[in-house]
Each structure stands twice: as structure tokens, then as C-alpha cells.
Coordinates of C-alpha atoms and ligand atoms in Angstrom, one line a residue:
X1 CA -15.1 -24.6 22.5
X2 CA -16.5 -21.4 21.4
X3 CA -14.3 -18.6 20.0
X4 CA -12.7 -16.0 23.0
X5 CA -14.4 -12.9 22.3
X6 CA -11.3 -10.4 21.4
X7 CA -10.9 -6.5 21.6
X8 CA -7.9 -4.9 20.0
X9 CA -7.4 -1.5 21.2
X10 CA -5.5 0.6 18.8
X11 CA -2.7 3.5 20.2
X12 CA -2.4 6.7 18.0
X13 CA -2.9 9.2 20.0
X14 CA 1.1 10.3 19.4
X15 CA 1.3 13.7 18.2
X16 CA 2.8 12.8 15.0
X17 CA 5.1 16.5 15.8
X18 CA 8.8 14.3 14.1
X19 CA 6.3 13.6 10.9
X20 CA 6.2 17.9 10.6
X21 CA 2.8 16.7 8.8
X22 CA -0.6 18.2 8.6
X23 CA -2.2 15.3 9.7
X24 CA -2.0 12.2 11.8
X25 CA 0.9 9.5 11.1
X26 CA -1.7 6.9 11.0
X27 CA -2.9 8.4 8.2
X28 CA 0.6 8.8 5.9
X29 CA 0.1 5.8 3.3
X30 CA 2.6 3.1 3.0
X31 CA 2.3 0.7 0.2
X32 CA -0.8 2.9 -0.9
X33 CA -2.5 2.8 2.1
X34 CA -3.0 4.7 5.0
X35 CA -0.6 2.8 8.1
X36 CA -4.1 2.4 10.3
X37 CA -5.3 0.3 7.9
X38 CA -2.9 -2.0 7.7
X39 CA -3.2 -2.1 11.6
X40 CA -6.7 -3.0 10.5
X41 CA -6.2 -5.9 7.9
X42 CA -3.7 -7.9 10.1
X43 CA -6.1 -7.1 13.4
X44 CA -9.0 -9.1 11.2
X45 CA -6.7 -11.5 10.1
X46 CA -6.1 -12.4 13.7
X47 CA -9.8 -13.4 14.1
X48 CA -10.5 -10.2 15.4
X49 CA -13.4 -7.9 14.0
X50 CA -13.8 -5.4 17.0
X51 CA -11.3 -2.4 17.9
X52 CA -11.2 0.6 19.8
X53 CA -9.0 3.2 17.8
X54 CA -6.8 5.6 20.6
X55 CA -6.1 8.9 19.1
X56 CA -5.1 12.6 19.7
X57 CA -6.5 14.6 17.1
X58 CA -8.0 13.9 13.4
X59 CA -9.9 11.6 14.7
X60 CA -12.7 12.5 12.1
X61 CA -10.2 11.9 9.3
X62 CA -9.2 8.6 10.6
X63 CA -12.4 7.5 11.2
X64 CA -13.5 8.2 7.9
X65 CA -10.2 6.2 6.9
X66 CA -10.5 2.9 8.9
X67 CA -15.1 3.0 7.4
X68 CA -14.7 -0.2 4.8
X69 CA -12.3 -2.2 6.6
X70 CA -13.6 -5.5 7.9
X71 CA -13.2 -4.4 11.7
X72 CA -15.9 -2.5 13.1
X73 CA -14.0 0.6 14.8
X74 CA -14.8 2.8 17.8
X75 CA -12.6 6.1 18.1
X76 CA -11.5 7.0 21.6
X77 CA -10.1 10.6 22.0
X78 CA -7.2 10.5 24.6
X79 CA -7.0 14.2 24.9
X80 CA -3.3 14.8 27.7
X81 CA -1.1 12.0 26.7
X82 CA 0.1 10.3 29.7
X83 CA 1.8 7.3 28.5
X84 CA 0.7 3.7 27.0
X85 CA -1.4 2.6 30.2
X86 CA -3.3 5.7 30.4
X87 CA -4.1 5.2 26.3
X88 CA -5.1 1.9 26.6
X89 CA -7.8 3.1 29.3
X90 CA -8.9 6.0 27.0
X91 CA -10.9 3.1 26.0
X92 CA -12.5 1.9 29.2
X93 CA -16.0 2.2 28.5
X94 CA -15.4 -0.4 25.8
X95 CA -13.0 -2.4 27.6
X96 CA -16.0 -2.9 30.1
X97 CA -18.4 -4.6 28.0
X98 CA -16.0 -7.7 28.7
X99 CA -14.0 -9.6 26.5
X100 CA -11.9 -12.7 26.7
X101 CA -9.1 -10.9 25.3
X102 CA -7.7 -7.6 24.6
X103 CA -5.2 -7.2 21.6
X104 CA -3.2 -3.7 22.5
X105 CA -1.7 -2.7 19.2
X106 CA 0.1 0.5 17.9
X107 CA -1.4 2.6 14.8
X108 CA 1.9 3.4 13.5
X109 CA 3.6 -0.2 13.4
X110 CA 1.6 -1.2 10.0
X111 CA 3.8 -4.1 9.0
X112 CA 2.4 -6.4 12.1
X113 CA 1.0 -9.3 10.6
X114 CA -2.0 -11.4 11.4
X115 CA -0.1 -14.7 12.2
X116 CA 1.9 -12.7 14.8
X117 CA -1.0 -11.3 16.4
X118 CA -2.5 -14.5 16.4
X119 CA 0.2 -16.2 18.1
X120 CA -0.1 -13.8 21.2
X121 CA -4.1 -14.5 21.3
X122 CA -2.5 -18.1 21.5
X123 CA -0.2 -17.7 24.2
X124 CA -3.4 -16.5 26.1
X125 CA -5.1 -19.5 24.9
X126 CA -2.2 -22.0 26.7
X127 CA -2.5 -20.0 29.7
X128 CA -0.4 -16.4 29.9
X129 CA -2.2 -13.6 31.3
X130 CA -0.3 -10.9 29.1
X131 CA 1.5 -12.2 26.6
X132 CA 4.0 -10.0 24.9
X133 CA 5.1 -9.2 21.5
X134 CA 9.5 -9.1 21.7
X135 CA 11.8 -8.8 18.9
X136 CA 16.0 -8.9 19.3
X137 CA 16.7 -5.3 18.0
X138 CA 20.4 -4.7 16.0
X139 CA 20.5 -1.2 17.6
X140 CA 17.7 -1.2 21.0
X141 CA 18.6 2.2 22.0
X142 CA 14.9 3.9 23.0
X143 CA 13.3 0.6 23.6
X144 CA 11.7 -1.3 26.5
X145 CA 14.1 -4.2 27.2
X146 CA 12.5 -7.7 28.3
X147 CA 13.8 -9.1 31.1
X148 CA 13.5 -13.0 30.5
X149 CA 14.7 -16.0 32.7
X150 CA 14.4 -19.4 32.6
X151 CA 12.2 -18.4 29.5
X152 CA 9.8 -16.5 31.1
X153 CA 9.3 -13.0 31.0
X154 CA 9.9 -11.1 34.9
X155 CA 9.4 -7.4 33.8
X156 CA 9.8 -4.6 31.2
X157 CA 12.5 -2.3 31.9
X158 CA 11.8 1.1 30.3
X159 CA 15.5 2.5 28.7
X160 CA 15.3 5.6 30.9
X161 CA 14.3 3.4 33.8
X162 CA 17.3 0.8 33.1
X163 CA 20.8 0.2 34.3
X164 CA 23.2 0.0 31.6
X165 CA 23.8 -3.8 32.6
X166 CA 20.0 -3.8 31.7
X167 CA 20.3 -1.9 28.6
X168 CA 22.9 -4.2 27.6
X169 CA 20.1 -6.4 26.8
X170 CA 18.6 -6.7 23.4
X171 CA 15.5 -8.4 23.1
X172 CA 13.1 -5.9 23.2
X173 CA 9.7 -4.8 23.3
X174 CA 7.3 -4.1 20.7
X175 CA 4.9 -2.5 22.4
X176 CA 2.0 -4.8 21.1
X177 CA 0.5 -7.7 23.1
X178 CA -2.2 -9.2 24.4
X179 CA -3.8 -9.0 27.8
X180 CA -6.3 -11.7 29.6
X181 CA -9.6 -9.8 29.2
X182 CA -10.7 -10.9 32.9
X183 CA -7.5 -9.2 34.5
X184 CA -6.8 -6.5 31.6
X185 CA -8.3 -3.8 33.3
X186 CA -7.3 -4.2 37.1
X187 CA -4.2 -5.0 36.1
X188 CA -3.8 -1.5 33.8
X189 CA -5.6 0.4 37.1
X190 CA -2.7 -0.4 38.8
X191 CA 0.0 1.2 37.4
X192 CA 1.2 4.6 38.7
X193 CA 4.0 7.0 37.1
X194 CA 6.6 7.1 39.7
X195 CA 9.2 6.2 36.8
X196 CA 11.9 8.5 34.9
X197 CA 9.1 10.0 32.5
X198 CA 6.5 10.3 35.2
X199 CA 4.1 8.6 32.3
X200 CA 1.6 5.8 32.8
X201 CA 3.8 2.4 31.7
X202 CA 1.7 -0.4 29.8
X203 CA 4.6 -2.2 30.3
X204 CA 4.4 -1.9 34.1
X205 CA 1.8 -5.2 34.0
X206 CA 4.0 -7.7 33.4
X207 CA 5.8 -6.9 37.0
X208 CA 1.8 -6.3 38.7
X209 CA 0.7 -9.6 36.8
X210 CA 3.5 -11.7 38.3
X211 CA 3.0 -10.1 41.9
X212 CA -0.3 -11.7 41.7
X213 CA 0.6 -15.2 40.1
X214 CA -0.7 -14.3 36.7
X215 CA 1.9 -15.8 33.9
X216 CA 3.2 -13.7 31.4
X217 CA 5.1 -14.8 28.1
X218 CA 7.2 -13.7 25.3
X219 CA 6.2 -14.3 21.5
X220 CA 9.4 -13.6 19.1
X221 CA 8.8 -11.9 15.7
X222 CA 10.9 -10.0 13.2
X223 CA 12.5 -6.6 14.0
X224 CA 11.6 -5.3 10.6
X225 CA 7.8 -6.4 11.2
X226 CA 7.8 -3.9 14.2
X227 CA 9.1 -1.1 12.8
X228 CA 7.5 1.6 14.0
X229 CA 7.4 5.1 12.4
X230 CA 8.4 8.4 14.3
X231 CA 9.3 10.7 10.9
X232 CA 9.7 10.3 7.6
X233 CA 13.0 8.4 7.2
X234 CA 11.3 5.6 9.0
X235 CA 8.3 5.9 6.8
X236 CA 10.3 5.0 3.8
X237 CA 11.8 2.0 5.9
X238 CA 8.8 0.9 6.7
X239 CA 7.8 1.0 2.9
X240 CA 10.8 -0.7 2.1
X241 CA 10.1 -3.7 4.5
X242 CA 6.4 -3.6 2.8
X243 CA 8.0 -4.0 -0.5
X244 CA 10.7 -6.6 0.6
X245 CA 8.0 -8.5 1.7
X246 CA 5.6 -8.3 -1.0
X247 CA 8.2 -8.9 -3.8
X248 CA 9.6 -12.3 -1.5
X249 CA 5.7 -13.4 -1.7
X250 CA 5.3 -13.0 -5.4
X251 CA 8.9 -14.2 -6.9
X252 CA 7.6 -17.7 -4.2
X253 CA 4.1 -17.5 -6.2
X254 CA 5.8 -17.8 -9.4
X255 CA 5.9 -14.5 -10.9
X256 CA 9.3 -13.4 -12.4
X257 CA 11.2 -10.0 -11.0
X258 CA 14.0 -9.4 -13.2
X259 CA 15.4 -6.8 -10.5
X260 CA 12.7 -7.1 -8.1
X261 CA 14.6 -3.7 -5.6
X262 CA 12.9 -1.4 -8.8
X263 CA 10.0 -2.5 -8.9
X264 CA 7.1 -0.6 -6.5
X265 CA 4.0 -2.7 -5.9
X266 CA 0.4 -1.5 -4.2
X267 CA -1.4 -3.6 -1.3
X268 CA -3.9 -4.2 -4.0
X269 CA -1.4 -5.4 -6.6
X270 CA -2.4 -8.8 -7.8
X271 CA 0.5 -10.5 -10.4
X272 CA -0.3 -14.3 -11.3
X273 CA 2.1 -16.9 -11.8
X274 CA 4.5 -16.3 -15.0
X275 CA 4.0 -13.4 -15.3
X276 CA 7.5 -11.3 -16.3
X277 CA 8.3 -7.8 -14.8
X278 CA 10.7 -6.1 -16.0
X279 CA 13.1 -3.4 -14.0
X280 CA 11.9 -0.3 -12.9
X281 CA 8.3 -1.4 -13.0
X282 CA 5.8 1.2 -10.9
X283 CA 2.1 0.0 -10.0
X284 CA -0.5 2.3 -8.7
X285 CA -3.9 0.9 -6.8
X286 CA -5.8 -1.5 -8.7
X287 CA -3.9 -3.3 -11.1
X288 CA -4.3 -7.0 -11.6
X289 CA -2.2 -8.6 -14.6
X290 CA -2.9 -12.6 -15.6
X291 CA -0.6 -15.2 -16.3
X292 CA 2.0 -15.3 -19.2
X293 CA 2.1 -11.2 -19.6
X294 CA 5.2 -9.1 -19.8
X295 CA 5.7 -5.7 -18.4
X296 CA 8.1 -4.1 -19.9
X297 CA 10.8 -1.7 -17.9
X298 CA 9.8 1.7 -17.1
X299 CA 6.0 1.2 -17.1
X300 CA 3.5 2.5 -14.9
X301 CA -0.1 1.0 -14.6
X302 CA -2.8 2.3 -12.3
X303 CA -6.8 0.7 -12.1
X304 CA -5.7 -1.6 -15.1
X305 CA -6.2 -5.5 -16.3
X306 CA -3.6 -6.4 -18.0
X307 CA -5.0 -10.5 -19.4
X308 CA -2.7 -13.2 -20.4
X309 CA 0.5 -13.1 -22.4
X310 CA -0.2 -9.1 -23.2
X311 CA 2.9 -7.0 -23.7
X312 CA 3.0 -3.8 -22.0
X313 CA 5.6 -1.6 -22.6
X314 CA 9.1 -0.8 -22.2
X315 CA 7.7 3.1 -20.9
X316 CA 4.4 2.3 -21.5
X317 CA 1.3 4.2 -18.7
X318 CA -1.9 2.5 -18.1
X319 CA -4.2 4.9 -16.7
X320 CA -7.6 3.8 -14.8
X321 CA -10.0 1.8 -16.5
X322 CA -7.5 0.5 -18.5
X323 CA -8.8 -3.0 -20.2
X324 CA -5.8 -5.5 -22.4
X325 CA -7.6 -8.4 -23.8
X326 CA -5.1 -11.5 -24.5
X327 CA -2.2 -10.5 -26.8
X328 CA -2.7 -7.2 -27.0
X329 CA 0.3 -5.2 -27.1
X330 CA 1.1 -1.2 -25.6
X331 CA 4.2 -0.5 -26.5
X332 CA 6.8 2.3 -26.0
X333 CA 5.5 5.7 -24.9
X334 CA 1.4 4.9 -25.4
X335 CA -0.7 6.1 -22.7
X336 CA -4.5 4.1 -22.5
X337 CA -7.2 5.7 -20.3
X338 CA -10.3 4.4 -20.0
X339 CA -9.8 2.1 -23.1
X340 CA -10.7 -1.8 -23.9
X341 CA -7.9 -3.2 -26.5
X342 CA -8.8 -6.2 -28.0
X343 CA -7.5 -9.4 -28.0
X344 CA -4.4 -9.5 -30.7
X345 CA -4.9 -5.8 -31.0
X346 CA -1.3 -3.9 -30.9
X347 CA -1.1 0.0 -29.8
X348 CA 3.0 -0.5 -30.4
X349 CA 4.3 3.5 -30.6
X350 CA 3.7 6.7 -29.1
X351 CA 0.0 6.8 -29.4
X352 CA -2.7 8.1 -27.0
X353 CA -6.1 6.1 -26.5
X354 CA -8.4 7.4 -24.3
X355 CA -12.2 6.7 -23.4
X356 CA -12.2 4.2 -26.3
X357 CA -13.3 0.6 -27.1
X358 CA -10.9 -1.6 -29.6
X359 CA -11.7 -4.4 -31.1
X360 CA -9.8 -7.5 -31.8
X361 CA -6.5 -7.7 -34.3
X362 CA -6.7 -4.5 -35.3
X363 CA -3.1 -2.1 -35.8
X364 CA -3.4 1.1 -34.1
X365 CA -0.3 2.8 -36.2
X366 CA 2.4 4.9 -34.6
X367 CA 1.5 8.4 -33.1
X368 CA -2.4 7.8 -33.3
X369 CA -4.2 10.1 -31.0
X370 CA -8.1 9.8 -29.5
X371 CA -9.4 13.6 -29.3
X372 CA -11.1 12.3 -26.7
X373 CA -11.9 15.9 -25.0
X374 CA -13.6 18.6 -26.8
X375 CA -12.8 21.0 -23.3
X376 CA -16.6 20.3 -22.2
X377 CA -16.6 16.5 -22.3
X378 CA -14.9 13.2 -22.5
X379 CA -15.9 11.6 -26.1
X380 CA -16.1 8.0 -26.9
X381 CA -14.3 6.5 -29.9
X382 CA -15.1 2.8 -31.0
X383 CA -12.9 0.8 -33.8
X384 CA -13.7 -2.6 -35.0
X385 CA -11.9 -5.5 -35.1
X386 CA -9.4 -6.3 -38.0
X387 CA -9.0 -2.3 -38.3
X388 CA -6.0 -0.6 -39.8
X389 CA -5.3 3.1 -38.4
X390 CA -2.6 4.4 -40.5
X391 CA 0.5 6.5 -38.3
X392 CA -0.3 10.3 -36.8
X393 CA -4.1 9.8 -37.4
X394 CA -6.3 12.4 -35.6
X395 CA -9.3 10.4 -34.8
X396 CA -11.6 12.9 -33.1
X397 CA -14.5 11.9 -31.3
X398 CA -17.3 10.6 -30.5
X399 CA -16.2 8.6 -33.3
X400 CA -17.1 5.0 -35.1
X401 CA -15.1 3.3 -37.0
X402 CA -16.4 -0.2 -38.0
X403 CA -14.5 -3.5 -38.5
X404 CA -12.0 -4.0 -41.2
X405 CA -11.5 -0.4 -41.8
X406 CA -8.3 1.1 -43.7
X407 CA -7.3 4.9 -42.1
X408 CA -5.0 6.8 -44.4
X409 CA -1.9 7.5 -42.5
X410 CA -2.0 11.3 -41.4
X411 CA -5.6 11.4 -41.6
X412 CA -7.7 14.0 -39.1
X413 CA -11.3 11.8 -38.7
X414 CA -14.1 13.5 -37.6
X415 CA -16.9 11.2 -39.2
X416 CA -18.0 7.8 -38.9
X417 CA -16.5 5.1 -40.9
X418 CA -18.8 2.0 -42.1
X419 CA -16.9 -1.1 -41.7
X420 CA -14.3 -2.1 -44.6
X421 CA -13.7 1.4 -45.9
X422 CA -10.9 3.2 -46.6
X423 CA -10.9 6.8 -44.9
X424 CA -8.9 9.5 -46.1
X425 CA -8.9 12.7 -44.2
X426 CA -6.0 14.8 -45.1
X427 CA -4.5 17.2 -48.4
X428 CA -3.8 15.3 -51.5
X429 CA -0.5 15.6 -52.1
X430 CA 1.3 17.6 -55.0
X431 CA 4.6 17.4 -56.7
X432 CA 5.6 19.9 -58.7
X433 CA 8.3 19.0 -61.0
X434 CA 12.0 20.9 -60.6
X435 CA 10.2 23.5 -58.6
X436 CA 12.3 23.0 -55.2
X437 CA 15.4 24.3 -57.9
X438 CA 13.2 27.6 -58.6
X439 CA 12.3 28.7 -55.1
X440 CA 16.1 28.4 -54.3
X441 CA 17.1 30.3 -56.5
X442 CA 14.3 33.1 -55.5
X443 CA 15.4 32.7 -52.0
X444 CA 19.4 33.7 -53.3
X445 CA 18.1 36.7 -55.1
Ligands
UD1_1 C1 6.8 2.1 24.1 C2 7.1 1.1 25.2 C3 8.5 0.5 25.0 C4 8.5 -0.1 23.6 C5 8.2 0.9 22.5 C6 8.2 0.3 21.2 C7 5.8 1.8 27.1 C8 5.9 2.5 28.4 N1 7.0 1.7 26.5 O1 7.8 3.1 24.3 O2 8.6 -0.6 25.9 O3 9.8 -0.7 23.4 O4 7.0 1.5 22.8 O5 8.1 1.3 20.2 O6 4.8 1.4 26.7 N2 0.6 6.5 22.8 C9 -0.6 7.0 23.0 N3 -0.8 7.8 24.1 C10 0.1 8.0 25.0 C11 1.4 7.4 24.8 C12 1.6 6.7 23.7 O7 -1.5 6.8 22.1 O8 -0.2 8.7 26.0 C13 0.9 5.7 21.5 C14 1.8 6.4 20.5 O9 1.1 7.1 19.5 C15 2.5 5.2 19.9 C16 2.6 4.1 21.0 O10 1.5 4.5 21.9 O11 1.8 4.7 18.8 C17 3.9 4.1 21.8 O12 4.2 5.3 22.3 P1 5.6 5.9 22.3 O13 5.7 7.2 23.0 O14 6.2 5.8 21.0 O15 6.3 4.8 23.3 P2 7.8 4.6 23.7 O16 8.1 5.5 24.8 O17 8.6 4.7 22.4
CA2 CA1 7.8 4.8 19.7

């Protein structure tokens, strides 16, 4: 059998007014991302690589946002917002080129996840017409209630629209559900807005489906995957229940969270098995970290590859382009930016390295600094391997300084340094005998 052809039509065309934001809720990032494109990810991991995206304004903006996803993405402008049914149709034109199924989705419930919206392309599969996404809420207040008997789903009772036996209900509707292409859009024509809101109901099909013999279903999923987000307190719970989830997936894959409620992952983190993470562990976009390394607590790491069994931190920063070959230790209070350290090599205290390439088993000594701007541009500084920078160096670049090399502790470097040297670059020191006695007694006169 070939594969139904699927649409998923996506509704943002809310006005985003709770959010007090300058731009479209679609567009406020959870987990580092904006919400739509989560709404993406789990839409292609449904099977589904076509969507028609409903919105209200920015529609430029979240365009541009949903380009590099794997779904290709039409944008719709519903322009008076008259309720679900009228959104969906926003997208006619594209709903008429005909598909086996439509997917209707919301653009600011980003925690959906691909097997969920699979399972209600499947109900279509065994024979529903418009199969339903439901959840039992803890508190349904606001919510379309299902009613269900017998297991099958009669109607959707919209809360203004219920009686408060009907209210009393709490399995619930998600909003999000899937629709029998062939009857999706006579089905959506029908619906008026003689109701309490005088809007356009989606909801209103499930009644109009069964009038005409058409079955409709029910598929069950977690509250907290349908959380939807109105203003900004639900934003954060919405990134909390990203983070639950993430945190649950990684502990499972083997990777050890020490206090796993501190510590902030990206939707690009990637953490392999035995790995250890300390408390109070932040990571930006594009960090990846191999087996057997340690993050220490308070560290944050952004664009960096941390390889196996390094040691990062306690308070350590990993800024972008941040390279840690095997072994290698960042320890308290370094910052790397655009750096290779090299296998074995240790940065252990209070240093800065940026734009700079270190080779293997060399000691970068406490409070060494890269000058690695000059105000203009970013310079390049290169050590060897087997190197020795002594504490508080200077090294100012561009800057080479070869394998094997000794730096004087204190030293300002501002010229090359063949390979086993020893560099000084600082005053020699004098000692004058008794003399701390004399100036004391100056300083009394
Ligand atoms: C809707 C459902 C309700 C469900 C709830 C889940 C209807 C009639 N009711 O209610 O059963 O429990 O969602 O959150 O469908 N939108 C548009 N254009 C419009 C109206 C809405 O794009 O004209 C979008 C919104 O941006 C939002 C989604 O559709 O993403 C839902 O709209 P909302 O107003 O939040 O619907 P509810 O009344 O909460
Ligand atoms: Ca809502």
C-alpha cells in the first residue's frame, strides 16, 4: 500500500496580546528554539513533510523561522480571526490540491511529539474520519470537553457552550487532530457560529461527521505534552516539561545527572553515555560532549566539543568553537573561545584562551591570558605540545610558541618562541639588602 499523502495545517494566527511581546508566540524559543519549530520537527517525525502555516501577523518572521526545517511550509494569512474552523480554511487553496489526510495542529503547543501525531494518522488508517487528540486535564477549566460513550467520541462541548454536568467532565481536547482528507473540507464548510462566542468551532465536526455516519475517535496523550502557551508563565512550563523530558531521555541513555532539576539542556544538546554532570550545569546551542567526561557544577558551554573523559570545570564557560581533545582539563573560572586544547593538555585556573590552537600535554599555568584582540582584529596564538606557560603570562598575539617550550611565569610575550626555549619576558628582579628598614624609617620622618 502506498503511503496516505498528509497535510498538516498549522494554527497561529492568535494574537499573541497575554505574551505583551513584540512578536508572535510561535516565535518565543523554548529549549532554544522557536515553539513553531518544534511544531515542525514532531510534524516530520509523523511522516509528514508538507504544512500549511495559519497566522495573523509576522508572517515574514516566521517564515523565515520555519526555512531549514525538514517540512516544506506554506504561510496562510488569516487576517479577522473567527475561530479554529475558519483558520483551518485560511488554508483552502492548499487543502484543495487533495490529500489523504489533514493533520490540524497548533503553533503554540511545541511539546506534541511525533508518535502522538502519528497515532491519530493511524486512527484514520483503521477507519475514523476525524480522529481526535484528548488528554484528562487536572484543572479543564477553558477547555473543550469530549463527550465519549461506549468509547466512542459523540461531540465536543465547547466550556462556554457546556452545562456544568458537562463541564464536570475532564477528558479534554487538545485541539490537534486529524481529519479524513476526502471529507476534511465539507465537513469544515459546514460549521456555522450560532454558539456562545459566535466563532467558527473546529470542534463542531465531530457532531456533522457522525450526522453523516463518518466515525470519529479519541487518541489519549499526556496533559503536559499539550500544553499550550497563552503568556509567559506558561512558557516557562512548557520549558519545564521540555527539560523534564529531555533530562528523563538522557539519565535512560546512560548519562549521569547528579541533580538533574539544575541542569538546562538545548534541543541540540547531544551527551553520550557516562558521561557525569554535575549540578547547576547550563548548555547553550551546539554542544556535544563524548563518553566518560565530567562537567563540573556551575559551567556553561555554548558551540563546544567537549571529547572523552575531559574535565570541564567546576565554573568553567566554553564559548563557540570551543575544541577539548581527550583529557584535557578547563578548570575553575577559564573561559576558551574559539580554541583547540589538546589531548592531556590542562587549562586548570583562571585563564583566558581565545582564538588559539594547543597542542598536546602541555600546562597552561594559572591566570594565563591570550591577547587575542588588538581592538581591530581577532589574533591567533598557537602553542606546541609538551609546552610549559608559567602563571599570569601575557601571551600576546598572533603569537607561536613551538613544542616543549618553558614560559617564565609573569612573562608579557610578544615574539615567537622556537620550540624547547625558555622565554623570559618580564623585569629581573632586585633585592636590595636591609633596604625595606630604610624607606620605613623615611616614611616616619
Ligand atoms: C480550542 C478548542 C478547545 C480546546 C482548546 C485547547 C475550538 C473551538 N476549541 O479552544 O476545544 O480544548 O483549543 O487549547 O477549537 N486560532 C487561529 N485562528 C482563529 C482562532 C484560533 O489561528 O481564528 C489558533 C490560535 O492561535 C491557537 C489555536 O488556534 O493556536 C486555538 O485557539 P484558541 O483561541 O486558543 O482556542 P480555545 O478557545 O482555547
Ligand atoms: Ca488556547
Amino acid at each position: 500500500m502506498r503511503n496516505p499523502s498528509c497535510l498538516a495545517i498549522i494554527l497561529a494566527a492568535g494574537d499573541s496580546t497575554r505574551m505583551k511581546s513584540r512578536r508572535s508566540k510561535v516565535l518565543h524559543p523554548v529549549a532554544g528554539r522557536p515553539m513553531i519549530v518544534h511544531v515542525l520537527e514532531a510534524i516530520s517525525e509523523a511522516g509528514v513533510s508538507e504544512a500549511a502555516l495559519v497566522v495573523g501577523r509576522d508572517a515574514d518572521a516566521i517564515g523565515a523561522a520555519t526555512a531549514g526545517t525538514n517540512v516544506q511550509v506554506e504561510t496562510f494569512l488569516q487576517s479577522e480571526r473567527l475561530g479554529t474552523a475558519h483558520a483551518v480554511l485560511a488554508a483552502r487553496t492548499a487543502l484543495e490540491r487533495g490529500y489523504d489526510e489533514i493533520l490540524v495542529t497548533y503553533g503554540d503547543v511545541p511539546l506534541i511529539t511525533g508518535a502522538t501525531l502519528r497515532a491519530a494518522r493511524t486512527a484514520l488508517a483503521d477507519g475514523s474520519g476525524v480522529a481526535v487528540i484528548g488528554f484528562e486535564a487536572a484543572n479543564p477549566t477553558g477547555y473543550g470537553r469530549l463527550m465519549v460513550k461506549d468509547g466512542e467520541l459523540l461531540a465536543i462541548r465547547e466550556e462556554k457552550d457546556a452545562t456544568d454536568e458537562e463541564r464536570r467532565i475532564r477528558r479534554c481536547n487538545s485541539g490537534i487532530m486529524a481529519i479524513s482528507g476526502r471529507h476534511a473540507i465539507e465537513l469544515i464548510a459546514q460549521v456555522n457560529n450560532d454558539n456562545a462566542k459566535g466563532e467558527y468551532y473546529l470542534t463542531d465536526i465531530v457532531e456533522i461527521a457522525r450526522a453523516r455516519g463518518i466515525a470519529t475517535s479519541v487518541v489519549d496523550a499526556d496533559e503536559n505534552e499539550l500544553a499550550g502557551c497563552n503568556n509567559r508563565q506558561d512558557l516557562a512550563a512548557v520549558e519545564r516539561f521540555w527539560q523534564e523530558r529531555r533530562r528523563r531521555e538522557l539519565m535512560l541513555s546512560g548519562v549521569s545527572l547528579i541533580a538533574p532539576e539544575t541542569v538546562f539542556l538545548c534541543h541540540d544538546t547531544v551527551i553520550e553515555p557516562d558521561v557525569t554532570v554535575e549540578p547547576n550545569v547550563v548548555f547553550g546551542p551546539g554542544v556535544r560532549v563524548e563518553t566518560g567526561a565530567v562537567i563540573g557544577a556551575f559551567s556553561h558551554l555554548e558551540g563546544a566539543h567537549v571529547s572523552a573523559d575531559a574535565h570541564v570545570g567546576p565554573y568553567a564557560r566554553l564559548r563557540p568553537g570551543s575544541r577539548l581533545a581527550r583529557d584535557s582539563k578547563v578548570g575553575n573560572f577559564c573561559e576558551i573561545k574559539n580554541a583547540t586544547i589538546g589531548e592531556g593538555t590542562k587549562v586548570n585556573h583562571l585563564s583566558y584562551i581565545g582564538d588559539a590552537q594547543i597542542g598536546s600535554g602541555t600546562n597552561i599555568g594559572a591566570g594565563t591570558i591570550t591577547c587575542n584582540y588588538d581592538g581591530m582584529n581577532k589574533n591567533l596564538t598557537t602553542i606546541g605540545s609538551r609546552a610549559f606557560i608559567g602563571s599570569n603570562a601575557s601571551l600576546v598575539a598572533p603569537l607561536n610558541i613551538g613544542d616543549g617550550v618553558i614560559v617564565a611565569a609573569g612573562s608579557t610575550i610578544t615574539a615567537d618562541v622556537p620550540s624547547n626555549a625558555l622565554a623570559f619576558g618580564r623585569a629581573r628582579q632586585e633585592t636590595k639588602p636591609e633596604r625595606a628598614n630604610t624607606v620605613r624609617k623615611t616614611s616616619r620622618a
